[in-house]
XYZ file of C-alpha atoms in Angstrom:
299
model
C 2.787 -20.230 -7.128
C -0.074 -17.873 -6.528
C -3.570 -19.426 -6.393
C -6.367 -18.012 -8.450
C -9.521 -17.379 -6.481
C -12.649 -17.925 -8.568
C -15.243 -15.975 -6.611
C -15.225 -13.878 -3.458
C -15.842 -16.781 -1.121
C -12.957 -18.681 -2.699
C -10.764 -15.573 -2.357
C -11.538 -15.311 1.388
C -10.763 -19.059 1.753
C -7.439 -18.643 0.026
C -6.556 -15.643 2.195
C -7.589 -17.410 5.418
C -5.569 -20.568 4.613
C -2.555 -18.430 3.541
C -1.920 -16.531 0.406
C 0.073 -19.213 -1.376
C 1.662 -22.623 -1.022
C 5.192 -21.334 -0.600
C 7.335 -20.983 2.539
C 6.023 -19.234 5.559
C 4.460 -19.951 8.984
C 2.023 -22.855 8.780
C -1.398 -22.740 10.237
C -1.470 -19.049 11.102
C -4.933 -17.733 11.761
C -5.708 -14.179 10.810
C -8.713 -12.177 11.589
C -7.430 -9.566 9.206
C -8.727 -10.237 5.707
C -9.114 -8.154 2.629
C -12.721 -7.204 2.336
C -14.599 -9.431 -0.137
C -16.207 -6.378 -1.765
C -12.986 -4.550 -2.417
C -10.879 -3.428 0.512
C -11.610 -1.138 3.395
C -14.593 0.272 1.526
C -17.267 -2.287 2.244
C -18.883 -0.914 5.386
C -18.875 2.621 4.049
C -20.579 1.666 0.791
C -23.104 -0.615 2.442
C -24.040 1.886 5.191
C -24.327 5.315 3.515
C -24.239 8.169 5.975
C -24.988 11.820 5.903
C -21.893 13.965 5.299
C -22.473 15.717 8.599
C -22.010 12.480 10.573
C -18.711 11.036 11.741
C -17.063 8.479 9.484
C -16.545 5.108 11.147
C -12.949 4.120 10.461
C -12.011 0.417 10.629
C -9.480 0.107 7.859
C -7.603 1.843 5.071
C -7.005 1.744 1.322
C -3.571 1.989 -0.226
C -1.508 2.388 -3.351
C 1.004 -0.432 -3.000
C 4.382 -0.698 -4.759
C 6.400 -3.784 -5.694
C 9.584 -3.147 -3.590
C 11.094 -6.577 -4.023
C 14.850 -5.929 -4.027
C 15.899 -8.736 -6.302
C 16.710 -9.199 -9.941
C 14.022 -11.936 -9.879
C 11.355 -9.255 -9.509
C 9.373 -8.462 -12.638
C 8.429 -5.051 -11.298
C 10.104 -1.904 -12.539
C 13.558 -1.614 -10.829
C 13.044 2.072 -10.032
C 10.392 0.998 -7.503
C 13.086 -0.513 -5.339
C 14.371 3.003 -4.676
C 12.619 4.583 -1.652
C 13.428 8.091 -2.958
C 11.506 7.273 -6.183
C 8.459 6.008 -4.273
C 8.570 8.823 -1.745
C 8.273 11.470 -4.510
C 4.806 10.227 -5.385
C 3.430 11.316 -2.026
C 3.777 14.856 -3.251
C 2.154 14.067 -6.575
C -1.097 12.724 -5.222
C -4.096 14.911 -4.215
C -5.587 12.585 -1.603
C -8.406 14.916 -0.720
C -9.519 15.026 -4.374
C -9.423 11.258 -4.390
C -11.682 11.096 -1.346
C -14.120 13.650 -2.815
C -14.354 12.130 -6.282
C -13.981 8.429 -5.618
C -15.553 8.084 -2.230
C -17.946 11.054 -2.317
C -16.426 12.343 0.911
C -17.294 9.175 2.870
C -13.659 8.461 3.755
C -10.828 10.715 4.908
C -7.271 11.142 3.521
C -4.766 8.729 5.074
C -1.206 8.929 6.285
C 0.017 5.771 8.090
C -1.154 2.170 8.276
C -2.604 2.633 11.794
C -5.545 5.074 11.543
C -6.140 7.661 14.238
C -8.687 7.014 16.980
C -9.303 3.392 16.068
C -7.360 2.240 19.095
C -7.512 3.889 22.490
C -5.412 3.658 25.663
C -3.108 3.948 23.843
C -3.899 5.324 20.381
C -1.302 3.534 18.303
C -1.503 5.945 15.434
C 1.547 8.056 14.600
C 0.617 11.406 13.047
C 3.364 12.893 10.855
C 4.347 16.344 12.162
C 3.843 19.320 9.828
C 7.505 19.527 8.896
C 7.573 16.014 7.434
C 3.959 15.495 6.356
C 3.441 15.059 2.652
C 1.078 17.453 0.989
C -0.094 17.773 -2.624
C 2.603 19.698 -4.401
C 3.639 18.436 -7.905
C 6.569 20.820 -8.038
C 8.112 19.222 -4.971
C 7.430 15.807 -6.527
C 9.358 16.878 -9.630
C 12.192 18.202 -7.538
C 12.418 14.978 -5.519
C 12.505 12.879 -8.733
C 15.259 15.137 -10.110
C 17.254 14.721 -6.913
C 16.775 10.951 -6.947
C 18.270 10.744 -10.428
C 15.203 10.324 -12.664
C 15.497 13.191 -15.197
C 13.622 14.033 -18.357
C 16.873 14.424 -20.198
C 15.443 14.837 -23.723
C 12.581 17.136 -22.742
C 9.817 14.916 -24.084
C 7.817 15.057 -20.812
C 8.785 11.561 -19.612
C 11.454 10.758 -17.026
C 13.998 8.059 -17.609
C 15.598 5.178 -15.766
C 19.015 4.242 -17.187
C 18.187 6.161 -20.335
C 14.775 4.596 -21.004
C 11.404 6.238 -20.379
C 9.750 4.967 -17.206
C 6.407 3.207 -17.651
C 4.609 1.762 -14.680
C 1.656 -0.563 -14.543
C -1.152 0.150 -12.040
C -3.707 -2.558 -11.245
C -7.229 -1.575 -10.113
C -9.797 -4.201 -9.119
C -12.997 -5.310 -10.841
C -14.557 -5.615 -7.367
C -13.995 -1.960 -6.516
C -15.292 0.777 -8.765
C -13.615 3.274 -6.476
C -10.202 1.777 -7.160
C -10.808 2.069 -10.887
C -11.740 5.760 -10.542
C -8.683 6.439 -8.338
C -6.422 4.641 -10.773
C -7.382 7.102 -13.468
C -6.638 10.043 -11.137
C -3.253 8.546 -10.207
C -2.307 8.055 -13.871
C -3.017 11.743 -14.452
C -1.136 12.906 -11.342
C 1.912 10.799 -12.241
C 1.787 12.048 -15.843
C 1.975 15.610 -14.478
C 5.365 14.801 -12.878
C 6.712 12.893 -15.889
C 5.856 9.233 -15.168
C 3.706 7.269 -17.582
C 1.207 4.900 -15.934
C -0.762 2.162 -17.743
C -3.911 1.199 -15.846
C -5.237 -2.342 -15.955
C -8.398 -3.641 -14.294
C -8.565 -7.253 -13.100
C -10.242 -9.341 -10.474
C -8.577 -9.915 -7.134
C -7.665 -13.486 -7.861
C -5.804 -12.476 -11.028
C -4.021 -9.712 -9.105
C -2.934 -12.191 -6.453
C -1.577 -14.469 -9.172
C 0.728 -11.674 -10.250
C 1.676 -10.645 -6.683
C 2.616 -14.265 -5.848
C 3.942 -15.381 -9.218
C 6.628 -18.057 -9.367
C 8.880 -19.034 -12.274
C 9.695 -22.545 -11.454
C 10.576 -22.459 -7.762
C 11.709 -18.836 -7.930
C 9.515 -16.032 -6.557
C 9.023 -13.509 -9.349
C 6.388 -10.910 -8.368
C 5.002 -9.571 -11.620
C 3.478 -6.154 -11.024
C 4.417 -2.548 -10.378
C 1.574 -0.913 -8.416
C -1.856 -1.891 -7.196
C -4.822 -0.469 -5.273
C -6.365 -2.465 -2.422
C -7.166 -2.145 1.305
C -7.077 -3.737 4.772
C -9.319 -4.060 7.734
C -7.736 -3.507 11.138
C -7.335 -6.122 13.864
C -7.789 -5.951 17.609
C -4.064 -5.233 18.025
C -1.719 -3.300 15.683
C 0.878 -6.105 15.768
C -0.750 -8.086 12.974
C -0.850 -5.205 10.513
C 2.735 -4.276 11.420
C 3.841 -7.880 10.848
C 2.918 -7.824 7.196
C 5.942 -5.577 6.481
C 8.512 -7.938 7.992
C 10.930 -10.022 5.900
C 9.390 -13.359 6.832
C 6.081 -12.255 5.363
C 7.527 -11.893 1.849
C 5.925 -14.631 -0.201
C 3.189 -14.785 2.469
C 1.105 -11.892 3.753
C 3.334 -9.117 2.394
C 2.053 -7.818 -0.927
C 4.725 -5.117 -1.366
C 7.823 -7.225 -0.608
C 9.482 -4.458 1.351
C 12.001 -4.903 4.180
C 14.011 -2.606 6.425
C 16.518 -3.713 9.138
C 15.507 -1.067 11.682
C 11.843 -1.895 11.212
C 12.618 -5.614 11.665
C 14.374 -4.995 14.988
C 11.588 -2.683 16.234
C 8.936 -5.273 15.359
C 10.683 -7.874 17.485
C 11.016 -5.433 20.351
C 7.418 -4.241 20.314
C 6.174 -7.847 20.130
C 7.620 -8.656 23.590
C 7.424 -5.218 25.251
C 5.062 -5.187 28.257
C 5.286 -1.505 29.010
C 2.584 0.193 26.840
C 4.405 3.459 26.841
C 7.614 1.886 25.571
C 5.771 -0.242 23.040
C 4.005 2.846 21.769
C 7.395 4.415 21.018
C 8.380 1.348 18.954
C 5.074 1.259 17.096
C 5.212 4.986 16.316
C 8.777 4.682 14.975
C 7.742 1.744 12.765
C 4.985 3.850 11.223
C 7.443 6.673 10.734
C 9.765 4.328 8.825
C 6.921 3.127 6.640
C 5.895 6.638 5.964
C 9.422 7.618 4.947
C 10.133 4.487 2.870
C 6.690 4.412 1.199
C 6.033 0.756 0.333
C 2.391 1.927 0.595
C 0.785 5.319 0.126
C -2.259 5.148 2.396
C -4.860 6.919 0.280
C -7.725 7.064 2.784
C -9.324 5.762 5.948
C -12.866 4.431 6.036
């Protein structure tokens, strides 16, 4: 049962206590909180800088998908398919999003650990050119065709099990940038045959949908959302949010992967920084491939 947060201070209190009353580790303390003013955008918007100056990166913004692999999910079932989600990486012009929504004060993103935030070692994994997503709607269309989401009747909209696919996208009242980006995303997805309905709501209402219960059953009730994260002093906390035991807790995309789970356990106890770096890089690679998030920008 997701709690509604009335104002921003209430929202932070809810997040700090835990995101809901359901199962999960009790009493966990997290320094990593969603920014009260709308994600990883707060410092950038409060401290305007000349374009010629370096952008201070301490977090990221993302397009998140409801990946909950259960018939109890109220999200569109196509979103459980990593091939479906992956195709959207090619449909999105992240540089245009940065330029129009952030006025160039952020930079396009790739993985959940930004470059140069950590040092000795730098935990960021940078996708090599041969696997890095770039803006190419034709590739997005090809990937959707290959994944089994055709436009069989030629009306411009792709189908899932014979029915046109319509996805909801939630932007946040607290972030004008998310609202602008949502409009761009709706257009980009339309160009590859996916209809997107944008809805704007406050963060408390969004969390109610992300952590919705029907009786005692977890029934996350959304398709896609735009939000962001700060970084912590160690990458382990951010990486933990994509593990299975964080579903119904700090995970807001409800994604799991067995290889990722094992790597998380290994990196958590690995004392050799070089070996741990290998684990952390592979975890980012898996996230990049599976696409529970599309990291839209760093800032």
